[in-house]
Coordinates of C-alpha atoms and ligand atoms in Angstrom, one line a residue:
M1 CA 103.7 -107.4 -48.8
R2 CA 101.0 -109.7 -49.8
V3 CA 98.1 -109.3 -46.6
F4 CA 94.9 -111.4 -46.6
I5 CA 91.5 -109.4 -44.3
A6 CA 89.1 -112.2 -43.0
G7 CA 86.2 -109.4 -43.3
I8 CA 87.1 -107.2 -45.6
D9 CA 83.2 -106.2 -45.9
G10 CA 83.5 -104.8 -42.5
Y11 CA 83.4 -101.6 -39.8
L12 CA 87.3 -102.0 -40.0
G13 CA 87.7 -104.4 -43.0
W14 CA 87.1 -102.3 -45.3
P15 CA 89.2 -99.0 -44.5
L16 CA 92.4 -101.2 -44.0
A17 CA 92.3 -102.8 -47.1
Q18 CA 92.5 -98.9 -48.2
Y19 CA 95.1 -98.0 -45.8
L20 CA 97.2 -100.8 -46.8
A21 CA 96.6 -100.2 -50.7
A22 CA 97.5 -96.6 -50.0
R23 CA 100.7 -97.8 -48.1
G24 CA 101.8 -100.4 -51.4
H25 CA 100.3 -103.3 -50.0
E26 CA 98.8 -106.1 -52.4
V27 CA 95.2 -106.5 -50.4
A28 CA 93.1 -110.0 -50.7
G29 CA 89.7 -110.7 -48.9
A30 CA 86.4 -113.0 -47.9
D31 CA 83.5 -111.8 -46.8
K32 CA 80.1 -113.8 -46.5
F33 CA 78.7 -110.5 -45.8
L34 CA 77.0 -111.7 -41.9
R35 CA 77.4 -108.1 -40.7
R36 CA 74.7 -106.8 -43.1
G37 CA 72.4 -109.3 -42.1
W38 CA 73.1 -109.2 -38.3
V39 CA 72.2 -105.1 -38.3
E40 CA 69.0 -105.7 -40.4
E41 CA 68.1 -108.8 -37.9
V42 CA 68.7 -106.5 -34.6
G43 CA 66.4 -103.4 -36.6
G44 CA 69.2 -101.5 -37.1
Q45 CA 71.3 -100.3 -40.7
S46 CA 74.1 -98.2 -41.4
A47 CA 73.9 -94.8 -40.5
L48 CA 76.0 -93.8 -43.7
P49 CA 74.9 -95.4 -46.7
I50 CA 77.1 -98.6 -48.4
Y51 CA 77.5 -99.9 -51.4
S52 CA 77.6 -103.3 -52.6
M53 CA 81.1 -105.7 -52.6
D54 CA 80.8 -105.1 -56.9
E55 CA 80.7 -101.1 -56.1
R56 CA 83.2 -101.4 -53.5
L57 CA 85.5 -103.3 -55.4
Q58 CA 85.2 -101.1 -58.9
A59 CA 85.9 -97.5 -56.4
F60 CA 88.9 -99.6 -54.8
H61 CA 90.6 -99.8 -58.2
E62 CA 89.7 -96.6 -59.8
H63 CA 91.5 -94.9 -56.5
F64 CA 94.6 -97.5 -55.7
G65 CA 95.1 -98.4 -58.8
M66 CA 95.4 -102.1 -58.0
P67 CA 92.2 -104.5 -57.5
V68 CA 91.3 -106.6 -55.0
L69 CA 91.1 -110.2 -54.6
F70 CA 87.6 -110.9 -53.2
R71 CA 86.2 -114.0 -52.6
E72 CA 82.6 -114.5 -51.3
G73 CA 83.1 -117.3 -48.3
D74 CA 83.0 -118.0 -45.1
L75 CA 86.1 -119.2 -42.6
L76 CA 83.7 -122.0 -41.2
D77 CA 83.9 -123.6 -44.3
Y78 CA 87.1 -125.1 -44.6
A79 CA 87.6 -126.1 -47.7
F80 CA 87.5 -122.6 -49.0
L81 CA 89.7 -120.8 -46.8
R82 CA 92.3 -123.8 -46.9
Q83 CA 92.6 -122.9 -50.9
F84 CA 91.9 -119.0 -51.2
L85 CA 95.1 -119.0 -48.6
A86 CA 96.7 -121.7 -50.5
D87 CA 96.3 -119.9 -53.7
F88 CA 97.0 -116.8 -52.0
Q89 CA 100.0 -117.6 -50.4
P90 CA 99.8 -114.5 -47.6
D91 CA 102.4 -112.9 -45.8
A92 CA 100.1 -111.7 -43.2
I93 CA 96.7 -112.6 -42.2
V94 CA 94.7 -110.4 -40.5
H95 CA 91.7 -111.6 -38.8
L96 CA 88.7 -109.6 -38.2
A97 CA 86.1 -111.6 -39.5
E98 CA 84.0 -112.7 -35.9
M99 CA 80.8 -111.6 -34.9
P100 CA 81.9 -108.3 -33.0
S101 CA 78.5 -107.5 -30.2
A102 CA 78.4 -108.4 -26.9
A103 CA 75.2 -107.5 -26.4
Y104 CA 73.8 -109.8 -29.2
S105 CA 76.1 -112.7 -27.6
M106 CA 73.7 -112.6 -24.8
I107 CA 70.3 -112.3 -26.5
D108 CA 69.8 -115.6 -25.7
Q109 CA 70.9 -119.4 -25.9
S110 CA 71.0 -119.5 -29.7
H111 CA 73.0 -116.3 -30.1
A112 CA 75.3 -117.0 -27.5
A113 CA 76.1 -120.7 -29.2
F114 CA 76.3 -119.0 -32.6
T115 CA 78.4 -116.5 -31.3
Q116 CA 81.3 -119.1 -30.0
Q117 CA 81.1 -121.2 -32.9
N118 CA 81.4 -118.8 -35.7
N119 CA 84.2 -116.8 -33.6
V120 CA 86.0 -120.3 -31.8
I121 CA 86.2 -122.5 -34.8
G122 CA 86.5 -119.8 -37.3
S123 CA 89.6 -119.1 -35.6
M124 CA 90.7 -122.3 -34.9
N125 CA 90.1 -122.9 -38.9
V126 CA 92.5 -120.1 -39.6
L127 CA 95.1 -121.9 -37.3
W128 CA 95.1 -124.8 -39.4
A129 CA 95.1 -123.7 -42.2
M130 CA 98.1 -121.7 -41.8
R131 CA 99.5 -124.5 -40.5
E132 CA 98.3 -126.9 -43.4
V133 CA 99.6 -124.4 -46.6
C134 CA 101.3 -121.0 -44.9
P135 CA 102.7 -121.6 -42.2
T136 CA 105.1 -118.6 -42.0
A137 CA 102.6 -116.3 -42.4
H138 CA 102.1 -114.1 -39.9
L139 CA 98.2 -113.7 -37.7
V140 CA 97.2 -110.6 -36.9
K141 CA 93.9 -111.4 -34.5
L142 CA 91.4 -109.1 -33.7
G143 CA 90.9 -109.9 -30.0
T144 CA 89.8 -107.2 -27.3
M145 CA 90.2 -104.9 -24.4
G146 CA 87.7 -106.4 -23.2
E147 CA 89.0 -110.1 -22.2
Y148 CA 91.2 -108.7 -19.0
G149 CA 87.7 -107.1 -17.7
T150 CA 88.3 -104.5 -15.1
P151 CA 90.5 -106.2 -12.9
N152 CA 91.6 -103.7 -9.6
I153 CA 94.9 -103.6 -10.8
D154 CA 97.2 -102.6 -13.9
I155 CA 96.2 -104.5 -16.9
P156 CA 99.8 -105.6 -18.9
E157 CA 100.1 -106.7 -22.6
G158 CA 98.8 -110.4 -21.9
F159 CA 101.4 -111.4 -19.8
F160 CA 102.8 -110.5 -16.5
E161 CA 105.4 -111.6 -14.0
V162 CA 103.9 -113.7 -10.5
E163 CA 105.6 -115.1 -7.7
F164 CA 103.5 -117.7 -5.9
R165 CA 104.8 -119.7 -3.0
G166 CA 108.3 -118.5 -3.4
R167 CA 108.4 -119.2 -7.2
K168 CA 108.2 -117.2 -10.1
D169 CA 106.8 -117.4 -13.5
Y170 CA 106.1 -115.4 -16.2
L171 CA 102.3 -116.2 -17.1
P172 CA 99.2 -115.4 -19.3
F173 CA 97.1 -112.4 -17.3
P174 CA 93.7 -113.3 -16.0
R175 CA 91.3 -112.8 -18.1
Q176 CA 87.5 -111.6 -17.0
A177 CA 85.5 -110.9 -19.8
G178 CA 82.2 -109.7 -19.2
S179 CA 79.7 -111.4 -22.4
F180 CA 79.5 -114.9 -24.1
Y181 CA 81.2 -112.4 -27.1
H182 CA 84.1 -111.5 -25.1
W183 CA 84.6 -114.5 -23.8
S184 CA 84.9 -116.0 -27.4
K185 CA 88.0 -113.9 -27.6
V186 CA 89.8 -115.4 -24.4
H187 CA 89.0 -118.5 -26.3
D188 CA 90.8 -118.0 -29.5
S189 CA 93.6 -116.0 -27.5
N190 CA 94.2 -119.9 -25.5
N191 CA 94.0 -121.3 -28.9
I192 CA 96.5 -119.1 -31.2
M193 CA 98.9 -119.1 -27.8
F194 CA 98.7 -122.9 -28.3
A195 CA 99.6 -123.2 -32.4
C196 CA 101.9 -120.7 -31.9
N197 CA 103.7 -123.3 -29.4
L198 CA 102.8 -126.7 -31.1
W199 CA 103.7 -125.8 -34.5
G200 CA 105.5 -122.6 -34.3
L201 CA 102.9 -119.9 -36.4
R202 CA 103.7 -116.5 -35.5
A203 CA 100.9 -113.9 -34.1
T204 CA 100.0 -110.9 -32.7
D205 CA 96.7 -111.1 -30.8
I206 CA 95.3 -107.3 -30.4
M207 CA 93.6 -106.2 -27.6
Q208 CA 91.5 -103.8 -28.9
G209 CA 89.4 -101.0 -27.1
V210 CA 86.5 -99.5 -28.4
V211 CA 87.2 -97.7 -32.3
F212 CA 84.8 -94.8 -33.1
G213 CA 85.0 -92.8 -36.2
T214 CA 83.4 -92.6 -39.8
Q215 CA 86.4 -92.0 -41.8
I216 CA 89.9 -92.3 -42.9
N217 CA 91.8 -89.8 -45.3
E218 CA 92.5 -92.7 -47.5
M219 CA 88.2 -92.5 -48.4
G220 CA 88.7 -89.4 -49.8
D221 CA 84.9 -88.3 -50.9
D222 CA 83.8 -91.4 -52.6
P223 CA 81.2 -92.6 -50.6
R224 CA 81.6 -96.5 -52.2
L225 CA 85.2 -96.2 -50.0
C226 CA 82.8 -95.4 -47.2
S227 CA 82.6 -97.9 -44.3
R228 CA 79.7 -98.6 -42.5
L229 CA 78.5 -97.1 -39.1
D230 CA 76.2 -98.6 -36.5
F231 CA 74.0 -97.3 -34.2
D232 CA 72.0 -100.1 -33.0
Q233 CA 72.3 -101.4 -29.4
C234 CA 74.1 -104.1 -30.4
F235 CA 76.6 -103.4 -33.4
G236 CA 76.9 -99.5 -32.5
T237 CA 79.7 -99.0 -30.5
V238 CA 79.6 -95.7 -27.5
I239 CA 81.2 -92.8 -29.4
N240 CA 79.4 -94.6 -32.3
R241 CA 76.3 -94.0 -30.4
F242 CA 76.0 -91.0 -29.0
C243 CA 77.1 -88.8 -32.3
C244 CA 74.0 -90.3 -34.0
Q245 CA 71.6 -89.4 -31.5
A246 CA 73.5 -86.1 -30.9
V247 CA 72.6 -85.2 -34.9
I248 CA 68.5 -86.7 -34.1
D249 CA 68.1 -84.4 -31.0
H250 CA 68.2 -87.6 -28.9
P251 CA 69.0 -88.1 -25.3
L252 CA 72.6 -89.3 -25.2
T253 CA 72.0 -93.0 -24.0
V254 CA 74.8 -93.4 -20.8
F255 CA 74.2 -97.1 -19.3
G256 CA 74.1 -96.3 -14.9
S257 CA 76.2 -94.1 -13.6
G258 CA 78.3 -93.6 -16.8
G259 CA 81.7 -94.2 -14.5
Q260 CA 82.3 -97.6 -16.4
T261 CA 86.3 -96.7 -17.9
R262 CA 87.4 -98.0 -21.1
G263 CA 90.5 -97.4 -24.2
F264 CA 88.9 -96.0 -27.4
L265 CA 90.6 -95.4 -30.5
P266 CA 89.5 -94.0 -33.2
L267 CA 89.4 -96.0 -36.8
R268 CA 92.2 -93.9 -37.8
D269 CA 94.4 -95.1 -34.9
S270 CA 93.0 -98.7 -35.6
M271 CA 94.2 -98.7 -39.1
Q272 CA 97.6 -96.8 -37.9
C273 CA 97.9 -99.8 -35.6
L274 CA 97.4 -102.5 -37.5
A275 CA 99.8 -101.8 -40.7
I276 CA 102.6 -101.2 -37.7
T277 CA 101.6 -104.6 -36.3
I278 CA 101.6 -105.9 -40.0
E279 CA 105.1 -104.1 -40.8
N280 CA 106.8 -105.5 -37.9
T281 CA 106.9 -109.2 -38.2
P282 CA 107.1 -111.3 -35.2
E283 CA 109.7 -114.4 -35.1
Q284 CA 108.6 -117.8 -36.4
G285 CA 106.9 -119.4 -32.9
E286 CA 106.2 -116.0 -31.4
Y287 CA 102.8 -114.8 -29.7
R288 CA 102.3 -111.8 -29.0
V289 CA 99.9 -109.6 -27.0
F290 CA 99.2 -105.5 -28.0
N291 CA 96.7 -103.5 -25.9
Q292 CA 96.0 -101.3 -28.5
F293 CA 93.5 -98.1 -27.7
E294 CA 94.6 -94.5 -27.5
E295 CA 93.3 -92.8 -24.1
C296 CA 91.0 -94.0 -21.3
Y297 CA 88.0 -92.4 -20.8
S298 CA 84.8 -92.9 -18.6
I299 CA 81.5 -93.6 -20.8
A300 CA 79.9 -90.4 -18.5
G301 CA 82.9 -88.1 -19.3
L302 CA 82.5 -88.7 -22.8
A303 CA 79.2 -88.1 -23.1
E304 CA 80.2 -84.5 -21.6
Q305 CA 82.5 -84.1 -24.5
V306 CA 79.9 -85.0 -27.5
Q307 CA 77.3 -82.4 -25.7
Q308 CA 80.0 -80.1 -25.4
V309 CA 81.0 -80.8 -29.3
S310 CA 78.0 -80.7 -30.1
A311 CA 76.9 -77.1 -28.6
E312 CA 79.4 -75.5 -30.8
L313 CA 77.6 -76.8 -33.7
G314 CA 74.3 -75.7 -32.9
L315 CA 72.6 -79.1 -31.2
H316 CA 71.9 -79.1 -27.7
V317 CA 72.0 -82.3 -26.7
Q318 CA 70.4 -83.8 -22.9
V319 CA 72.2 -86.8 -21.1
N320 CA 70.5 -89.5 -19.7
H321 CA 71.0 -92.4 -17.4
L322 CA 69.3 -95.8 -18.1
D323 CA 68.8 -98.6 -16.2
N324 CA 71.9 -100.7 -17.3
P325 CA 71.4 -103.4 -19.3
R326 CA 74.4 -105.6 -18.4
E327 CA 76.3 -107.0 -15.7
E328 CA 79.4 -104.4 -15.4
R329 CA 81.1 -102.4 -12.7
E330 CA 80.4 -98.6 -13.2
E331 CA 82.7 -97.4 -10.8
H332 CA 86.0 -99.2 -11.1
Y333 CA 89.8 -98.8 -11.2
Y334 CA 91.5 -98.8 -15.1
R335 CA 94.8 -98.7 -15.6
P336 CA 95.9 -100.6 -19.1
D337 CA 99.4 -100.6 -20.6
R338 CA 99.9 -99.6 -24.1
N339 CA 103.5 -99.3 -24.5
H340 CA 104.5 -101.8 -27.6
L341 CA 102.7 -100.3 -30.3
I342 CA 104.2 -97.3 -29.3
E343 CA 107.9 -98.9 -29.3
L344 CA 107.5 -99.3 -32.9
G345 CA 106.1 -96.1 -33.8
Y346 CA 102.3 -95.6 -33.0
I347 CA 101.6 -91.8 -33.0
P348 CA 98.5 -91.5 -31.4
T349 CA 96.3 -88.5 -33.1
S350 CA 94.8 -87.4 -29.6
D351 CA 91.9 -85.2 -30.3
L352 CA 89.0 -86.5 -29.6
K353 CA 87.0 -83.2 -30.3
A354 CA 88.5 -83.2 -33.6
E355 CA 87.4 -86.3 -34.3
L356 CA 83.7 -85.8 -32.5
R357 CA 83.4 -82.7 -35.2
T358 CA 84.2 -84.3 -37.8
M359 CA 81.2 -87.4 -37.1
L360 CA 78.9 -85.1 -36.2
R361 CA 79.5 -83.2 -39.8
D362 CA 79.3 -86.2 -41.3
L363 CA 76.1 -87.9 -39.3
M364 CA 74.3 -84.8 -40.1
P365 CA 73.7 -85.2 -43.5
Q366 CA 72.0 -89.0 -42.6
R367 CA 69.3 -87.6 -40.0
E368 CA 66.7 -89.6 -41.6
R369 CA 68.5 -92.3 -42.0
I370 CA 69.1 -92.6 -37.9
Q371 CA 65.5 -91.2 -37.3
A372 CA 63.9 -93.9 -39.3
R373 CA 65.7 -96.5 -36.9
S374 CA 66.0 -94.3 -33.9
A375 CA 63.9 -97.0 -31.7
V376 CA 67.0 -99.3 -31.9
L377 CA 68.5 -96.4 -29.6
I378 CA 66.9 -97.3 -26.4
P379 CA 68.4 -101.2 -25.4
D380 CA 66.6 -104.0 -24.6
I381 CA 68.8 -107.2 -24.5
R382 CA 69.7 -107.5 -20.4
W383 CA 72.7 -109.7 -19.4
N384 CA 70.3 -111.1 -16.8
G385 CA 68.1 -112.2 -19.8
Q386 CA 64.5 -110.6 -19.1
R387 CA 64.1 -108.6 -22.1
E388 CA 62.8 -105.4 -21.5
R389 CA 63.7 -101.6 -22.7
S390 CA 66.0 -99.7 -20.1
N391 CA 64.0 -96.8 -18.0
I392 CA 65.9 -93.7 -17.5
I393 CA 66.9 -93.1 -13.9
D394 CA 66.7 -90.1 -11.8
P395 CA 69.6 -88.1 -11.9
A396 CA 69.4 -87.7 -7.8
L397 CA 70.0 -91.2 -7.7
I398 CA 73.4 -91.4 -9.5
T399 CA 76.2 -91.5 -7.2
Ligands
USQ401 N1 77.2 -97.7 -22.8 C1 76.8 -96.9 -22.6 N2 75.7 -96.5 -23.7 C2 75.6 -96.7 -24.6 C3 76.7 -97.8 -25.3 C4 77.2 -98.4 -24.2 O1 77.0 -96.6 -21.6 O2 74.4 -96.4 -25.5 C5 78.7 -98.5 -22.3 C6 78.6 -100.2 -21.5 O3 77.4 -100.5 -21.2 C7 79.9 -100.7 -21.9 C8 80.7 -99.1 -22.6 O4 79.4 -98.3 -22.9 O5 80.4 -99.6 -20.4 C9 81.3 -100.3 -24.0 O6 80.2 -100.6 -24.3 P1 80.1 -100.5 -26.4 O7 79.2 -101.3 -27.0 O8 80.8 -99.2 -26.9 O9 81.5 -101.3 -26.3 P2 81.3 -103.1 -25.7 O10 80.5 -103.9 -25.9 O11 82.7 -102.9 -25.1 O12 82.2 -103.5 -27.4 C10 83.0 -102.5 -28.5 C11 82.9 -103.8 -29.7 C12 83.5 -104.7 -29.5 C13 85.1 -104.7 -29.1 C14 84.8 -104.1 -27.7 C15 86.6 -103.6 -27.2 O13 81.4 -103.9 -30.0 O14 83.3 -105.5 -30.8 O15 85.6 -105.9 -28.6 O16 84.3 -102.6 -27.6 S1 86.5 -103.1 -25.5 O17 85.2 -102.4 -24.9 O18 87.5 -102.6 -25.1 O19 86.0 -104.7 -24.8

């Protein structure tokens, strides 16, 4: 298939290009390199060194025997996007080109407004361009499990049957996002569903959990094929941060009690799921929602597992509970479904500890890079708008 990846330079985009090429797909992609700039802006850097796009493309060609058709550009540049899609005529468009950080979107008014403008208008431009130049392409849009929030009932995949005052309907499941970033994805979902109904486009909206991991097999040992791995308070996801902390003997930063529970999946499973989604095209006019994660864990439980695996490797890591900078439930019910991908053949790799071992081994040689930016490990972006560093909570106070 011909697959267009928006955001091909990112944490997911770059490995996805490789995973798809290894399966015989033809890949094109666009990127404006904004992620590189955002991470610098917040004082971070990728723990794993990443190469320029020219070097990446050269390595890709050598390893997979085919080029990536790459153009530098932004989804907010409608003429650029429309022309690229018109020229490439993709079978599938994977949209990974959003600002992905909850914390970044909560810094202040301008970061919140930027996040929603970038994400919502970028996605809307994809819908209009599809309508105009490739209306039969399949949009695979990266949403987030965070759209649902943490309701006190099970979470279905996008829709549920509801009975109200004696009448029944099949409706979108309520969204209760927890940051302006997560709300931007909700707004995208509404626009995509509407465009499918109105124009007969087809789309899969992926409610993905938190991704972690340093590698997929297709990268081999060529560092130019490596993806980024952030550990700052904005762009580092929790397991990635914990592993970076562990290798420099920094206490793991659990926010609050750590009872927050989320769905997680390793990078390699994220690739598997996206490929399965691409290869199983929905009907024209269909809008479907997949929940995409492997297992649910509490943050405190994850810290314990990182601590155990670190100890096996001779790293004796402490766990600190920090005053939670976010507004989120720390003790809650959490039971989302994830049947659609399993029905299509997704086989979870299901070995968290093996993945953690790989990550810690990959990160140990990068200690100096992490240490050099260790100030970004303690959060100071607070959901209540007052910017101050979080303090350590006395463990006796955690219920
Ligand atoms: N957390 C800690 N300590 C840390 C970092 C995070 O306790 O050092 C906690 C947070 O308070 C939160 C949980 O871990 O309860 C997850 O935080 P995260 O930063 O790993 O993930 P989140 O902000 O939810 O966002 C990430 C990605 C985002 C994606 C989302 C999927 O950055 O792009 O949409 O995961 S989900 O969480 O399912 O919504």
